[in-house]
Coordinates of C-alpha atoms in Angstrom, one line a residue:
Chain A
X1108 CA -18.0 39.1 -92.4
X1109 CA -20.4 38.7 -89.3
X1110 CA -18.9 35.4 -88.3
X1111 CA -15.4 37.1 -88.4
X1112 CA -16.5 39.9 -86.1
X1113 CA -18.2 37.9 -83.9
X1114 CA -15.3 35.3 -83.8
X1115 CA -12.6 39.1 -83.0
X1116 CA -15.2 40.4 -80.3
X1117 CA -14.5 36.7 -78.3
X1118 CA -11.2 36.8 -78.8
X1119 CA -11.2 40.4 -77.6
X1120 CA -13.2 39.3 -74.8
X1121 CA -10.7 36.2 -73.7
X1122 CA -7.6 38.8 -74.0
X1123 CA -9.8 41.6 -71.7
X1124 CA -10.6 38.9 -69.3
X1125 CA -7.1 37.3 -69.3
X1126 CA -5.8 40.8 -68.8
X1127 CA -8.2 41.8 -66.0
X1128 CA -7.6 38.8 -64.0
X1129 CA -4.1 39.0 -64.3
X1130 CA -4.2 42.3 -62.8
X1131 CA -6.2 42.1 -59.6
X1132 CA -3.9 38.9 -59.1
X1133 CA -1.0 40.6 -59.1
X1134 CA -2.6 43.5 -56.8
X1135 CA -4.4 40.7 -54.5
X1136 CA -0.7 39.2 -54.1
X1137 CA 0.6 42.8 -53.5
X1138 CA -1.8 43.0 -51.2
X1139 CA -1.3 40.5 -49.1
X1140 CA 2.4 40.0 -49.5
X1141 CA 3.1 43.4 -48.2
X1142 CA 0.8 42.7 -45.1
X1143 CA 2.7 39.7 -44.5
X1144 CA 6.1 41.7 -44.7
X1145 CA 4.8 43.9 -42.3
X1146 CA 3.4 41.2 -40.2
X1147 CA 6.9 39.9 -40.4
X1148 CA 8.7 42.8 -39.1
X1149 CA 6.7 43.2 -36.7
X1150 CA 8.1 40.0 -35.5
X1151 CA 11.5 41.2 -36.2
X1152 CA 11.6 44.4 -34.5
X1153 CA 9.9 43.2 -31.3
X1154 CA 12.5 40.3 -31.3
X1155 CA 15.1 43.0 -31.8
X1156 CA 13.9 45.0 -28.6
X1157 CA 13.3 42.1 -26.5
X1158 CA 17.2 41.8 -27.2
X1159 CA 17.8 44.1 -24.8
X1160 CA 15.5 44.0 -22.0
X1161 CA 12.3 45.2 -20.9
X1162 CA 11.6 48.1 -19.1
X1163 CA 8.3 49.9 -18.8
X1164 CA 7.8 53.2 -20.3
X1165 CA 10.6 52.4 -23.0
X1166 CA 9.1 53.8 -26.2
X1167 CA 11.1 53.2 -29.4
X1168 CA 11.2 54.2 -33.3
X1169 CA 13.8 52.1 -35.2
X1170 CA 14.9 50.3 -38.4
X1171 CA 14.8 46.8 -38.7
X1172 CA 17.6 46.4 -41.9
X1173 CA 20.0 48.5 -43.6
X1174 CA 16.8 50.7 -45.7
X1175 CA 14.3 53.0 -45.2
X1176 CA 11.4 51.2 -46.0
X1177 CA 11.6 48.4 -43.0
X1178 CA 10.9 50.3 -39.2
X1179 CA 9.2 49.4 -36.1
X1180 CA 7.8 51.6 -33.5
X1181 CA 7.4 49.5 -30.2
X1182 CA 6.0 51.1 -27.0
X1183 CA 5.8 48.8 -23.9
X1184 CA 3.9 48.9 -20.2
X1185 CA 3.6 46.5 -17.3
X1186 CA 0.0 44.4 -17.2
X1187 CA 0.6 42.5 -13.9
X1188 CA 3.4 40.7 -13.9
X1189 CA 3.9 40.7 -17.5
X1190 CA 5.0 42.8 -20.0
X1191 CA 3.1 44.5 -22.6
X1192 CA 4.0 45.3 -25.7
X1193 CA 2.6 47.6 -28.6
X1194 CA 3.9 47.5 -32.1
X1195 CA 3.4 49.2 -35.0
X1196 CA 5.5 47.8 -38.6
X1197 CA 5.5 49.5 -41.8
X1198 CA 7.1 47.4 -44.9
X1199 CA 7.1 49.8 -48.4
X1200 CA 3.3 51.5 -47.6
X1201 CA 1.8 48.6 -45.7
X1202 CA 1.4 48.8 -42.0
X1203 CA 1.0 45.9 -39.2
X1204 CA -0.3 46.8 -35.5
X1205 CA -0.3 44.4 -32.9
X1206 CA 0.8 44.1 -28.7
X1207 CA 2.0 41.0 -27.3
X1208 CA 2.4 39.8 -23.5
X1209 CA 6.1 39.2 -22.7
X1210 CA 7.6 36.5 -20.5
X1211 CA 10.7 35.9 -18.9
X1212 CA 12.9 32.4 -19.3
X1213 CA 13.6 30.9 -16.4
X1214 CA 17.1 31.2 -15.8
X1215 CA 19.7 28.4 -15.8
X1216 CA 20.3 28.1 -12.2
X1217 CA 16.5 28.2 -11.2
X1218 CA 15.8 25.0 -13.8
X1219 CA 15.2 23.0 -10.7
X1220 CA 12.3 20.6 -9.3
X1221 CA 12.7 21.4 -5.7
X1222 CA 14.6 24.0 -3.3
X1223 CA 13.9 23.6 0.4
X1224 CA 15.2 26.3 2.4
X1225 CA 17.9 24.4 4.9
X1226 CA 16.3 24.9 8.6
X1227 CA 17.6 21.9 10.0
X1228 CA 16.4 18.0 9.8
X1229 CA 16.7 15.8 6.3
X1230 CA 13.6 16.1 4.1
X1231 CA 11.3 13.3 4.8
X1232 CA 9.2 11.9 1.7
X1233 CA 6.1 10.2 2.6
X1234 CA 3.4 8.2 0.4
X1235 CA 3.9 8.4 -3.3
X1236 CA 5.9 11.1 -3.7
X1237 CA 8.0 11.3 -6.5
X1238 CA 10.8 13.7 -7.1
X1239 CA 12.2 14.1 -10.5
X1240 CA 14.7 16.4 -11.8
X1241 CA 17.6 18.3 -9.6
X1242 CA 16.1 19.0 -6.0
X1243 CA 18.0 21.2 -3.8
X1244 CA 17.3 19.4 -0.3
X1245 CA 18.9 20.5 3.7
X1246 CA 22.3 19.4 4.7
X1247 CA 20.8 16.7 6.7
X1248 CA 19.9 14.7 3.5
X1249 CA 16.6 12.9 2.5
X1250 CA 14.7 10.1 3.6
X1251 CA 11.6 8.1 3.6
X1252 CA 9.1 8.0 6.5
X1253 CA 5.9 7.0 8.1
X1254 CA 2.7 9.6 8.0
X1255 CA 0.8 7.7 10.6
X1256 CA 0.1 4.6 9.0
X1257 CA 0.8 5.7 5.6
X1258 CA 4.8 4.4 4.3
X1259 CA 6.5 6.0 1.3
X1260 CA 5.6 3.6 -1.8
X1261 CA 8.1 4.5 -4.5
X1262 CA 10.9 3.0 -5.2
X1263 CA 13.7 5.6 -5.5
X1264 CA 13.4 8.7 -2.7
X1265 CA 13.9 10.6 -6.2
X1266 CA 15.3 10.5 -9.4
X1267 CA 17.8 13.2 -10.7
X1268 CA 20.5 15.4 -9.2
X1269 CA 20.3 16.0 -5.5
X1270 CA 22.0 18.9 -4.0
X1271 CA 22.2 21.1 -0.8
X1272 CA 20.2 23.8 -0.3
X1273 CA 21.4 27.1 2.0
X1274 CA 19.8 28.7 5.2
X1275 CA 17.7 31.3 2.6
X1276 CA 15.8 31.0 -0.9
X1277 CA 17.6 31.1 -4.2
X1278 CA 15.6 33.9 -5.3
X1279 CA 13.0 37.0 -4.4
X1280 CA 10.8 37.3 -6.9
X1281 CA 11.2 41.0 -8.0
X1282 CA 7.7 42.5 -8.6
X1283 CA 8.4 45.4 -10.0
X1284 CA 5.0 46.5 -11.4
X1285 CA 4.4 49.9 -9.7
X1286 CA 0.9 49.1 -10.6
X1287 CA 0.7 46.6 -8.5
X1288 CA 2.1 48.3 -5.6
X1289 CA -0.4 51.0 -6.2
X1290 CA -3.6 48.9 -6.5
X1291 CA -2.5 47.2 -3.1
X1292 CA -2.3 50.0 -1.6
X1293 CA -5.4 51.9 -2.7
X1294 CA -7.0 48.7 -0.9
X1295 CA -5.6 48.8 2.2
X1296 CA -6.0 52.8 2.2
X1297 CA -10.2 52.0 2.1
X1298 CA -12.5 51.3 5.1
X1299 CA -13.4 48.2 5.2
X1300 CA -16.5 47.4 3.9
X1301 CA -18.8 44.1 4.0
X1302 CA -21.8 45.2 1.3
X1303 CA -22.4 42.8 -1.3
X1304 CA -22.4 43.8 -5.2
X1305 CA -23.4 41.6 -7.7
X1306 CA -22.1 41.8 -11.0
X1307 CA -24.3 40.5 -13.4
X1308 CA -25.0 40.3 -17.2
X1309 CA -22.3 42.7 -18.4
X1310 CA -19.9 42.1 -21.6
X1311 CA -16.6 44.2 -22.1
X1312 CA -14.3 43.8 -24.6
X1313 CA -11.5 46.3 -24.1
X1314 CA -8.7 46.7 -26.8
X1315 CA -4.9 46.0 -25.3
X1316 CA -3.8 49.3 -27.2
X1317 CA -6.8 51.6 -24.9
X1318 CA -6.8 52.6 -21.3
X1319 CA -7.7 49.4 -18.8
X1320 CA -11.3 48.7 -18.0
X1321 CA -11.8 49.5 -14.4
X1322 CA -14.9 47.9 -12.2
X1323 CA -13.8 49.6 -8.6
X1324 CA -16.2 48.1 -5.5
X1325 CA -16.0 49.1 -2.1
X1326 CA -17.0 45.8 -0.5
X1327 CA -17.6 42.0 -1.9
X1328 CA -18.0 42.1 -5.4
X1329 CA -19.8 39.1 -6.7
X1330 CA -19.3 38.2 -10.6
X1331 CA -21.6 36.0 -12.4
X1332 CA -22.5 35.9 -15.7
X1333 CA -20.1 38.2 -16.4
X1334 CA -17.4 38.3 -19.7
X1335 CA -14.6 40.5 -19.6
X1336 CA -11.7 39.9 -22.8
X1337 CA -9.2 42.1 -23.2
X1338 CA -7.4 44.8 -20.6
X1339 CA -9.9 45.2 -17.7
X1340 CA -9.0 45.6 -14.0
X1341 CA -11.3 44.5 -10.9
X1342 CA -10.7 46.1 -7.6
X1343 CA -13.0 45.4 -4.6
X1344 CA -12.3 44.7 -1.0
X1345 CA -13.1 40.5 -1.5
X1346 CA -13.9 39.0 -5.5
X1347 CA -15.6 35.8 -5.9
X1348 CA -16.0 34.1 -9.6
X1349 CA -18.7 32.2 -9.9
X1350 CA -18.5 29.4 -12.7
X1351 CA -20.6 32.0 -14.7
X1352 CA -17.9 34.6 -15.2
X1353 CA -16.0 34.3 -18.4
X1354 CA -12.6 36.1 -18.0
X1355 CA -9.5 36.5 -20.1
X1356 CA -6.7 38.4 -19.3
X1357 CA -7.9 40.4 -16.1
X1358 CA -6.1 42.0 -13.4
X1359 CA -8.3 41.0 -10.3
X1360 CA -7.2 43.2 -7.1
X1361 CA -8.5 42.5 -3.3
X1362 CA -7.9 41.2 0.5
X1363 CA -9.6 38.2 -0.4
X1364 CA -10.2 36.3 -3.7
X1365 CA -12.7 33.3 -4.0
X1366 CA -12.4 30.9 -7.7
X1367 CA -15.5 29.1 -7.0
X1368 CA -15.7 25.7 -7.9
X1369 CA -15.7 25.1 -12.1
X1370 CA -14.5 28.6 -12.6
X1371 CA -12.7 28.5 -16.0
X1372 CA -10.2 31.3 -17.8
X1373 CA -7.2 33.2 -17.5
X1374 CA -6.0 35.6 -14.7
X1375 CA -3.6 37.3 -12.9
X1376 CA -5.1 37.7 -8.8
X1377 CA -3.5 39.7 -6.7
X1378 CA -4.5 39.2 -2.6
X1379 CA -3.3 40.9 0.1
X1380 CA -4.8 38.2 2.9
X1381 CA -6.1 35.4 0.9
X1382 CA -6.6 33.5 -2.4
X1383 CA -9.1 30.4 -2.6
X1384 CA -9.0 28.2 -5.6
X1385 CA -12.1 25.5 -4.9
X1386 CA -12.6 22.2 -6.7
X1387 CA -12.6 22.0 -10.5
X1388 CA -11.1 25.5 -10.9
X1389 CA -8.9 25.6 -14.6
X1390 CA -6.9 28.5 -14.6
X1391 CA -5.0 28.7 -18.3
X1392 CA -1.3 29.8 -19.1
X1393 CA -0.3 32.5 -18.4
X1394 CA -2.4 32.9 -15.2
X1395 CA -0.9 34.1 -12.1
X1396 CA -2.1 33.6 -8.3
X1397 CA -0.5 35.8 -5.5
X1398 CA -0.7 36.5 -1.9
X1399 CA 1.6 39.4 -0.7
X1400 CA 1.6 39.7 3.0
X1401 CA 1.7 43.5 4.2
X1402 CA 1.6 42.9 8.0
X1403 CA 3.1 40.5 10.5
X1404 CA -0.1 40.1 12.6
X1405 CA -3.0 39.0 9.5
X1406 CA -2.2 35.2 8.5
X1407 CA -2.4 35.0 4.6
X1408 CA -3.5 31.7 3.1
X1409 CA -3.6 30.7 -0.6
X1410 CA -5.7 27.5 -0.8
X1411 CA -5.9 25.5 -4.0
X1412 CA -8.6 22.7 -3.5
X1413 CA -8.3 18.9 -5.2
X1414 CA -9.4 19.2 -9.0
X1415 CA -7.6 22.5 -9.5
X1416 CA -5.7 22.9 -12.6
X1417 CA -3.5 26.0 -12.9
X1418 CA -1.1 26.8 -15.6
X1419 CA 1.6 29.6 -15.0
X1420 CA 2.7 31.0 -11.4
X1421 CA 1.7 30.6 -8.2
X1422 CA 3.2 33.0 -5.4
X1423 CA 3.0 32.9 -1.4
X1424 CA 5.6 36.0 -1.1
X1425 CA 6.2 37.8 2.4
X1426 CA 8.5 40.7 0.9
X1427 CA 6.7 42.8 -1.7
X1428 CA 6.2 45.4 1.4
X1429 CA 9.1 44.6 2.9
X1430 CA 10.4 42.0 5.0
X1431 CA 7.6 40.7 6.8
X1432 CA 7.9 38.0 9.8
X1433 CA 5.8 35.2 8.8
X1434 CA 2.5 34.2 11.4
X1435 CA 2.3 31.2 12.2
X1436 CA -1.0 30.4 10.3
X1437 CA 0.2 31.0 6.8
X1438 CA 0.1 28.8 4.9
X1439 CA 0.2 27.9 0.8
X1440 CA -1.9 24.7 0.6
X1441 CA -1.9 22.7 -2.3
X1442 CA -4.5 19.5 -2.2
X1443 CA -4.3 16.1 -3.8
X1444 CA -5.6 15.7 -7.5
X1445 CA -5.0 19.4 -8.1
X1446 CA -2.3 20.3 -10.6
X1447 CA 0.2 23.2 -11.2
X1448 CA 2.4 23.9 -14.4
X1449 CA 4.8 26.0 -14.2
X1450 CA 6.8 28.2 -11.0
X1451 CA 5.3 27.5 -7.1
X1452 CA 7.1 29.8 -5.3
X1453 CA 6.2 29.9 -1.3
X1454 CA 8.5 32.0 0.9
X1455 CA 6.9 30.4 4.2
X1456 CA 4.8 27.7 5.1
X1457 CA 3.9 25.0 2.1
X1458 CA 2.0 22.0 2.6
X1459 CA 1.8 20.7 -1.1
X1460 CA 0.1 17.5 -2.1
X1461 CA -0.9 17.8 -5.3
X1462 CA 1.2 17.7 -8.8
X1463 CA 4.1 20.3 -9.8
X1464 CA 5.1 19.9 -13.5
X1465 CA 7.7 22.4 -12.9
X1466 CA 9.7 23.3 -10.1
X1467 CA 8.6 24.2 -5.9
X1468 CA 10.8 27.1 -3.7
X1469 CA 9.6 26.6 -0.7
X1470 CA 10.8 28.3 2.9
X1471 CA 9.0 25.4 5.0
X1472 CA 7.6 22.4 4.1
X1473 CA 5.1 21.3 6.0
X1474 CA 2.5 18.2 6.1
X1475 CA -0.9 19.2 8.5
X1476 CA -2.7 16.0 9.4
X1477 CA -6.0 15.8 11.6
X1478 CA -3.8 14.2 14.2
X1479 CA -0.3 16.6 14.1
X1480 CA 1.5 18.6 12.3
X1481 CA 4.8 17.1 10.1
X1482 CA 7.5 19.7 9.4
X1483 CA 9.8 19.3 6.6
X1484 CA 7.4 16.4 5.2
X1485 CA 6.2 15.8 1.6
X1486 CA 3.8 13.6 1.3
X1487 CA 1.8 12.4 -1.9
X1488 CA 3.7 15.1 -4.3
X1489 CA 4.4 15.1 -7.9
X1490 CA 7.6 17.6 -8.6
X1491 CA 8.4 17.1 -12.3
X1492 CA 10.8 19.9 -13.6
X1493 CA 12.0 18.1 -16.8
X1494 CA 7.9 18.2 -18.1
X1495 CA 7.1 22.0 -18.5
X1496 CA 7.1 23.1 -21.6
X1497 CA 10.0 24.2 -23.2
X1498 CA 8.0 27.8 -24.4
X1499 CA 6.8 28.1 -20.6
X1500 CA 8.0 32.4 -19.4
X1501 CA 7.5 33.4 -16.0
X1502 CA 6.7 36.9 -15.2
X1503 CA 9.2 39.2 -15.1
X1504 CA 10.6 38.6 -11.8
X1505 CA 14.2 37.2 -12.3
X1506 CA 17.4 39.6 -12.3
X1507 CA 18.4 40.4 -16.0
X1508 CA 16.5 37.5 -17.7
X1509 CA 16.2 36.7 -21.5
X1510 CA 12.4 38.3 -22.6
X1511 CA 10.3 36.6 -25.4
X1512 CA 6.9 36.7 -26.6
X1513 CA 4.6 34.7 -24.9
X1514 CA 1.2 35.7 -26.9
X1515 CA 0.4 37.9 -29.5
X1516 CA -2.8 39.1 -28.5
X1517 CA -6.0 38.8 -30.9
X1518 CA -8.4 40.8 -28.9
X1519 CA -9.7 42.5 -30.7
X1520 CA -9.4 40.8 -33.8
X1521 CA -6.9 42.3 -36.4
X1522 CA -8.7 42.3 -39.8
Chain B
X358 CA 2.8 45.5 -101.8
X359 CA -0.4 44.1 -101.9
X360 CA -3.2 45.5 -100.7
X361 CA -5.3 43.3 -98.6
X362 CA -8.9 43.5 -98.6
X363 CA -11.2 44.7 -95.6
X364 CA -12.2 40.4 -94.8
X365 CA -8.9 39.1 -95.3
X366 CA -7.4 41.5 -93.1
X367 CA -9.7 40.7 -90.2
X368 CA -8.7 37.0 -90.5
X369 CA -5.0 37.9 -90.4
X370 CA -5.9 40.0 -87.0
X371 CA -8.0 37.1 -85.8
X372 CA -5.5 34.4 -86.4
X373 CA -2.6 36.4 -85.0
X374 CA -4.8 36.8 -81.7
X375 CA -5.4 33.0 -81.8
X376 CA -1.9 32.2 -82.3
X377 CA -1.5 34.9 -79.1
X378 CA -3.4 33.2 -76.8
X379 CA -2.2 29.5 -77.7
X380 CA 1.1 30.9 -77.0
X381 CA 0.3 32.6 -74.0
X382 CA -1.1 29.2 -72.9
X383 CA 1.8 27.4 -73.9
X384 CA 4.5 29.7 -71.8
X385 CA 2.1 29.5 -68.9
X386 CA 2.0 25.6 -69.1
X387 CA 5.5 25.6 -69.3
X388 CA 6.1 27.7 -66.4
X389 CA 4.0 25.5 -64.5
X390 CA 5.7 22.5 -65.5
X391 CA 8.7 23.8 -64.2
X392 CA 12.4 23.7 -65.3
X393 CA 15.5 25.7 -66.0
X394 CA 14.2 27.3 -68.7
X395 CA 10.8 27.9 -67.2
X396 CA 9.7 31.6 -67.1
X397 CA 9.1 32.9 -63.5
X398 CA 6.8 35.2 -62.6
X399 CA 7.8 37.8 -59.2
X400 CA 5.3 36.7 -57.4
X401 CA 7.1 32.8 -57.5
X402 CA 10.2 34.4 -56.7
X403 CA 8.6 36.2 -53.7
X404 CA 7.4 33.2 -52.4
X405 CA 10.5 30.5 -53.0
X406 CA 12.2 33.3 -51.0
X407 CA 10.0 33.7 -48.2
X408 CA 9.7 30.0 -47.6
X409 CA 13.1 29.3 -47.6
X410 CA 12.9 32.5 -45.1
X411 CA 10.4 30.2 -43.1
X412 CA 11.9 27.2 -42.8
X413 CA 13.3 26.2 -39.2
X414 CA 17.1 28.0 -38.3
X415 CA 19.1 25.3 -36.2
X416 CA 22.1 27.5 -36.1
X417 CA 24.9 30.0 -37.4
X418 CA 25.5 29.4 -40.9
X419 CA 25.0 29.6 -44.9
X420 CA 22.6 27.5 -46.3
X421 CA 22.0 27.5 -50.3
X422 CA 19.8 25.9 -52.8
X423 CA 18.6 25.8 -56.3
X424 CA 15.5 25.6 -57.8
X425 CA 14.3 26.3 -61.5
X426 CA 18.2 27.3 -62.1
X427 CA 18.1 30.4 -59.4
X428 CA 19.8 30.0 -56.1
X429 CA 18.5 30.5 -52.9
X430 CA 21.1 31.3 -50.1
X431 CA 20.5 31.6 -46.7
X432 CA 22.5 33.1 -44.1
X433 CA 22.0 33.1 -40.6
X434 CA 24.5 35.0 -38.0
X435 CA 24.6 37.2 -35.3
X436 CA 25.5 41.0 -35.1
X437 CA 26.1 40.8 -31.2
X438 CA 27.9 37.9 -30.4
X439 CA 26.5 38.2 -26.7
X440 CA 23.5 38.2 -27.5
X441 CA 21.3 35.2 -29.1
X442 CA 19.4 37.1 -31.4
X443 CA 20.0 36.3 -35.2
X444 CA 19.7 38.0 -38.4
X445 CA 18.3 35.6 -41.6
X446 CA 18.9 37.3 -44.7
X447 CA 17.4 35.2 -47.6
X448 CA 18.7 36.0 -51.6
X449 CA 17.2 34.9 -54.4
X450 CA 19.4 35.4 -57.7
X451 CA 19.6 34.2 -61.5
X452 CA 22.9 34.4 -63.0
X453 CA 24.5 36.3 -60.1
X454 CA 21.7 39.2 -60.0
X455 CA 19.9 39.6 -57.1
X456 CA 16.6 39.4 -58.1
X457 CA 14.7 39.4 -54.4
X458 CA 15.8 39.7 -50.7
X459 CA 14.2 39.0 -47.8
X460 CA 15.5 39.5 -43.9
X461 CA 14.2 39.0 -40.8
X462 CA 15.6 38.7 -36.7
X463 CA 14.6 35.4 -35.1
X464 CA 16.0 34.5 -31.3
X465 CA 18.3 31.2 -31.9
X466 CA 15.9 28.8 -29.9
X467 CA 12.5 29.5 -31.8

């Protein structure tokens, strides 16, 4: 009689057992299945906005299907030149919150290597230059010539389409982040200052969905060992990184911007008289570098020094106030070794010598040697179109482009 | 009818709960084994469907498949022809019931 109720008791225990796990299975997968559904519309309904356009301050509440229990709420602003995105997806009772940074593809007609502005003379290819893709090139043509001693060492003058360019750019980037406008001109509305700060030993991490981080200095603002993640904005009169600053995702606002040498993260800088990228500098995707000039007498110069590795835009723009006669010193410099993927976009003077896996719009090009200076010259140049990514997006600067998702954005963590 | 006494009835009990759990094990090995007559649980249903939700969208279309005797169909078009946004709306069904369906909107290149 004992045996038998011992024997019923573990039986009864097995069928409990079996039951219970069973159970908190079956709630575990409901669990995580209906995060994943929202996760997944999520997707869905910031594919379905993207569908038609970006604009910022466009807040909407929407279904994703044909049924109540699938909607998206998306709510977007401008963080630089990109787009930001907030979403929030319900699927049954499970909820999924997340932003994104939105790109722009570059449009058909812009899917070039090279576009010189036509002011006379052929293009004249110099050292081991190599032009691959379609190039937009003057009237006059291309050919190959002598740098001083130095010949051009390829054996094509370039592979791909070649076609003629006109007497102005194909494009002016539209920048139309009011925030940006504003910044730059909260700058030039301060008195100059020359006082150092040094930021030192301060960690921020600031959520995408909160108000932006602000560090305002009136005078040269000096980070080192300094980690900023998330949405934080610098202002100061001049910024240098040091190597020591760790930064993702900043806004950096000033006259004059420094990248010291072995500075390493992701940025979008924004300088009003000049931008200097030193040795060993890696900017990551999506970074952006930009010089707006504001007055016809101050020379802006964006300098990107051998070793430099920059992934995502670089742009040497003279309209963003208005159209601005160029000085004679600008200049967009872009040294040997150093190496650019994605859009170079200089409306005045460029003197590039360094690699371009995606494409160059350039007003002038220009080679400065010790002994003279060589106009319409390109010499030692990589221009690759054909090798940037597939998945590369501009920022949003291109009339009525097609938006996608270029990051969903982990900061902070989603649990 | 025979009465059974207090003993023999709780070997009856016990042996029918034996015989419960060898057949409990039995279906479960079977539906792990697979086949058309295989028992499936939601939860495999949920996730044939999702996969084949998953799985790469080269174009416009209807795609369909069948596994463990349901059919998966797939179909992928767009609501705005000028736009190139797609809807994927995934089915699972057993003998022309709809047992799950999952959607989602993907842009054509991705």
């Amino acid at each position: 009689m004992a045996y038998t109720l011992m024997v019923l008791l573990l039986v009864a225990g097995i069928l409990g057992g079996y039951i219970l796990i069973n159970r908190s299975y079956i709630l575990l997968f409901d669990q995580q299945g209906g995060q994943e559904a929202a996760w997944q519309n999520l997707q869905s309904g910031v594919h379905l906005f993207l569908s038609e356009g970006f604009q910022q301050g466009r807040n909407q509440a929407f279904q994703l299907f044909d049924d109540s229990t699938d909607s998206c709420f998306i709510q977007t602003e401008n963080w630089g030149l990109f787009g930001l995105i907030h979403g929030q997806a319900q699927s049954g009772r499970h909820l999924h919150a997340r932003s994104a940074l939105v790109g722009a593809k570059v449009p058909n007609r812009l899917a070039y290597s090279l576009y010189i502005r036509d002011v006379g003379g052929p293009l004249v290819v110099s050292g081991n230059t190599m032009l691959k893709g379609k190039i937009f090139v003057p009237r006059a043509g291309i050919r190959a010539g002598y740098v001083g001693q130095k010949r051009f060492t390829q054996d094509q003058l370039f592979v791909g389409d070649r076609l003629t360019s006109g007497n102005n750019l194909p494009f002016t980037p539209q920048v139309s982040s009011v925030d940006v406008m504003r910044s730059f001109r909260e700058i030039l509305s301060r008195q100059r200052s020359q006082e150092e700060f040094l930021a030192t030993d301060i960690t921020i991490q600031q959520p995408w969905t909160d108000a932006a981080y602000q560090i305002n200095a009136e005078g040269h603002l000096i980070l080192h060992d300094v980690s900023l993640q998330g949405k934080c904005i610098i202002t100061a009169e001049k910024i240098t990184l040091t190597p020591q600053a760790d930064l993702n995702g900043t806004l950096l606002f000033a006259r004059n911007i420094v990248f010291q040498s072995g500075f390493k993260g992701d940025v979008q800088a924004f300088a009003l008289d000049s931008l200097w990228v030193e040795s060993d500098v890696h900017l990551d995707y999506p970074s952006v570098l930009l010089v707006s000039k504001y007055s016809s007498q101050a020379p802006s110069l964006l300098h990107i020094a051998a070793g430099a590795k920059i992934q995502g835009m670089v742009l040497y723009d003279n309209n963003l106030f208005g159209p601005i006669a160029p000085n004679r010193q600008d200049l967009c410099f872009v040294d040997r070794t150093s190496r650019l993927e994605g859009i170079l976009y200089a409306a005045h003077q460029l003197d590039l010598r360094g690699e371009v896996i995606g494409s160059v719009t350039a007003g002038n090009i220009i080679h400065q040697s010790t002994a003279r200076l060589y106009k319409n010259y390109l010499v030692d140049a990589t221009i690759d179109f054909e090798r940037l990514s597939s998945k590369y997006l501009a920022p949003h600067m291109f009339t009525n482009p097609h938006y996608r998702v270029l990051s969903w954005l982990n900061y902070p963590e989603i649990p | 009818m025979a009465k059974l006494s207090g003993n023999t009835l709780i070997e009856v009990l016990t042996s029918l709960a034996l015989l419960g759990i060898i057949f409990g094990i039995g279906i479960t090995l079977v539906a792990k084994l697979g086949g058309i007559y295989a028992p499936v649980s939601q939860q495999w249903m949920e996730e044939q469907t999702y996969t084949f939700l998953q799985e790469p969208v080269m174009g416009e279309g209807i795609e369909e498949k069948e596994i463990n005797g349901r059919i998966l169909t797939r179909k992928i078009f767009r609501d705005d022809p000028t736009k190139d946004l797609v809807r994927v709306i995934v089915e699972l069904s057993y003998q022309d019931r709809t047992m799950v369906k999952k959607q989602k909107w993907i842009f054509l290149e991705e």
